[in-house]
Amino acid sequence: LDSVNTDETMILFDKNAKSAFDRNEDARYLAGGGKVSLSSLSKDSVAIAINHLPLKSGQPVPLNVNSSVSGTFMLSLEDLRGIPKMYDIWLKDNFAGDSVNLRITNTHSFTIDRSNPATFGKNRFAIIVKQDTAYAYKLLSFNAARVGNSSHVETHWTTANEENYTNFTVERSTDGANTFQV
């Protein structure tokens, strides 16, 4: 609402996390005395200040946005770490029927009208992390050749969009491609 009336929520993605509230991973949201409140919601609709979730492309993370007064507000992405650039981070505004790619525009201005429940609450906004296929890993070429008369093989490959989350495992078959060993 202004420089005094602010709130924040944190969403962390971890492949071992649970979508439902887990008191060992998540922190319940506790409302303060300010005019605004912001939390994310677990799969079982618990308001959470710190939310650990598995990263599932396209799965919405509902936000619970509220205020004790009507007015113009700003949602702002303060920090984005550890999410590969192949994922876009979208803020979906269900009331306005609009979405903002937070990697491109990290703020969204909106209005809450206390006389219209559709302008606030748990159904107004959602964060959607979605894979951008333009950044998907692509194998461009792969070549393997025996090294002289030895049992060794030299491999060469070329990729596009290789990042620190990409890994490779080379396997071989000695029975005509029926079984493979790393």
XYZ file of C-alpha atoms in Angstrom:
182
model
C 0.000 0.000 0.000
C 2.836 2.370 0.908
C 6.320 2.291 2.425
C 4.938 1.401 5.880
C 2.147 -1.053 5.040
C 3.945 -3.966 3.398
C 4.086 -7.732 3.739
C 6.059 -10.515 2.110
C 5.987 -14.233 1.432
C 8.749 -16.614 0.399
C 8.363 -19.571 -1.952
C 11.197 -22.104 -2.111
C 11.313 -24.984 -4.571
C 12.788 -28.295 -3.452
C 12.174 -31.619 -5.201
C 11.851 -33.344 -1.795
C 9.306 -30.875 -0.381
C 5.636 -31.624 0.053
C 2.800 -29.637 -1.542
C 0.681 -29.835 1.624
C 1.601 -27.867 4.745
C 4.485 -29.439 6.683
C 5.413 -27.767 9.965
C 9.006 -29.044 9.581
C 9.423 -27.296 6.195
C 6.949 -24.429 6.067
C 6.149 -21.443 8.289
C 2.510 -20.584 8.931
C 1.477 -17.042 8.106
C 0.775 -14.875 11.141
C -1.091 -11.651 10.415
C 0.542 -8.487 11.684
C -1.030 -5.193 12.621
C -0.601 -3.540 9.218
C -3.240 -2.786 6.625
C -2.007 -5.393 4.089
C -1.364 -9.127 4.180
C 0.292 -11.490 1.725
C 0.813 -15.236 2.000
C 1.022 -18.216 -0.287
C -1.268 -21.188 0.168
C -0.304 -24.819 0.527
C -2.158 -27.510 -1.426
C -4.355 -28.027 1.646
C -5.134 -24.249 1.796
C -2.960 -23.332 4.795
C -1.731 -19.716 4.680
C 2.067 -19.837 4.657
C 4.762 -17.165 5.024
C 7.605 -19.511 3.995
C 6.440 -22.189 1.578
C 8.615 -25.132 0.461
C 7.215 -26.836 -2.645
C 8.329 -29.293 -5.282
C 8.907 -27.540 -8.628
C 6.183 -28.719 -10.996
C 5.965 -26.843 -14.280
C 2.613 -25.129 -14.700
C 1.278 -25.852 -11.218
C -0.191 -22.665 -9.713
C 0.821 -21.465 -6.245
C -2.148 -19.443 -4.946
C -1.437 -16.169 -3.172
C -3.713 -14.796 -0.476
C -3.713 -11.007 -0.880
C -5.733 -8.876 1.521
C -6.098 -5.397 2.924
C -8.250 -3.699 5.523
C -8.667 -0.717 3.172
C -9.444 -0.195 -0.499
C -6.683 1.230 -2.642
C -3.944 0.677 -5.174
C -1.279 -1.867 -4.281
C 1.935 -3.224 -5.745
C 3.167 -6.808 -5.841
C 6.909 -6.941 -6.364
C 9.329 -9.817 -6.918
C 12.230 -8.848 -4.668
C 14.608 -11.733 -5.293
C 14.820 -14.713 -7.611
C 17.560 -17.277 -7.001
C 18.203 -20.850 -8.022
C 15.432 -21.217 -10.571
C 16.974 -22.098 -13.941
C 16.375 -19.554 -16.692
C 14.429 -22.203 -18.605
C 11.534 -21.446 -16.238
C 9.398 -18.332 -16.569
C 7.801 -17.019 -13.385
C 4.274 -15.761 -14.068
C 1.976 -13.765 -11.805
C -1.576 -14.581 -12.845
C -4.223 -12.008 -11.916
C -7.517 -13.917 -12.031
C -9.654 -10.821 -11.456
C -8.046 -8.766 -14.239
C -7.679 -11.805 -16.514
C -4.028 -10.925 -17.062
C -0.582 -12.415 -16.455
C 2.838 -10.837 -15.958
C 6.148 -12.588 -16.627
C 8.039 -11.604 -13.476
C 11.411 -12.307 -15.116
C 10.651 -9.392 -17.470
C 8.486 -7.137 -15.279
C 9.004 -7.711 -11.566
C 6.125 -5.518 -10.328
C 2.363 -5.521 -10.787
C 0.039 -2.730 -9.730
C -3.526 -3.665 -8.801
C -6.559 -2.327 -6.965
C -8.413 -3.780 -4.024
C -12.018 -2.689 -3.613
C -13.231 -3.869 -0.198
C -16.823 -3.825 -1.527
C -15.850 -6.420 -4.199
C -14.523 -9.721 -2.747
C -13.193 -10.780 -6.170
C -10.478 -8.066 -5.883
C -8.758 -9.682 -2.877
C -8.380 -12.997 -1.099
C -7.065 -16.420 -2.035
C -8.480 -16.524 -5.574
C -7.100 -13.232 -6.912
C -3.465 -14.169 -7.694
C -1.316 -17.206 -8.371
C 2.368 -17.707 -9.131
C 2.966 -20.106 -12.009
C 6.433 -21.425 -12.765
C 6.388 -22.708 -16.308
C 9.093 -24.127 -18.511
C 9.915 -21.999 -21.548
C 10.563 -24.539 -24.293
C 12.902 -22.091 -26.028
C 15.377 -22.701 -23.167
C 15.001 -26.476 -22.998
C 18.196 -28.503 -23.260
C 18.870 -29.676 -26.818
C 21.367 -32.285 -27.975
C 22.672 -30.938 -31.298
C 25.186 -33.666 -32.133
C 26.709 -36.792 -30.630
C 29.630 -38.801 -32.021
C 31.493 -41.772 -30.605
C 34.507 -43.560 -32.070
C 36.718 -46.360 -30.909
C 40.251 -45.247 -29.974
C 42.590 -47.328 -32.146
C 42.414 -51.037 -31.338
C 41.727 -50.433 -27.638
C 38.490 -51.036 -25.751
C 38.151 -47.273 -25.182
C 35.671 -45.004 -26.913
C 36.036 -41.261 -27.385
C 32.787 -39.266 -27.319
C 32.004 -35.723 -28.460
C 28.713 -33.903 -28.208
C 27.335 -30.449 -28.748
C 24.388 -29.007 -26.833
C 22.297 -25.884 -26.591
C 20.989 -24.453 -23.307
C 23.215 -26.584 -21.110
C 23.179 -25.265 -17.542
C 24.352 -26.397 -14.122
C 21.229 -28.574 -13.694
C 22.052 -30.663 -16.802
C 23.994 -33.895 -16.448
C 25.009 -36.709 -18.756
C 25.401 -40.427 -18.267
C 27.233 -42.463 -20.874
C 26.060 -46.067 -21.116
C 27.321 -48.995 -23.144
C 25.881 -52.253 -24.322
C 27.853 -55.452 -24.941
C 24.846 -57.538 -25.982
C 23.466 -55.726 -29.026
C 21.541 -53.005 -27.139
C 19.465 -55.388 -24.976
C 20.985 -54.135 -21.718
C 23.171 -51.166 -20.826
C 25.766 -50.350 -18.171
C 26.851 -46.894 -17.030
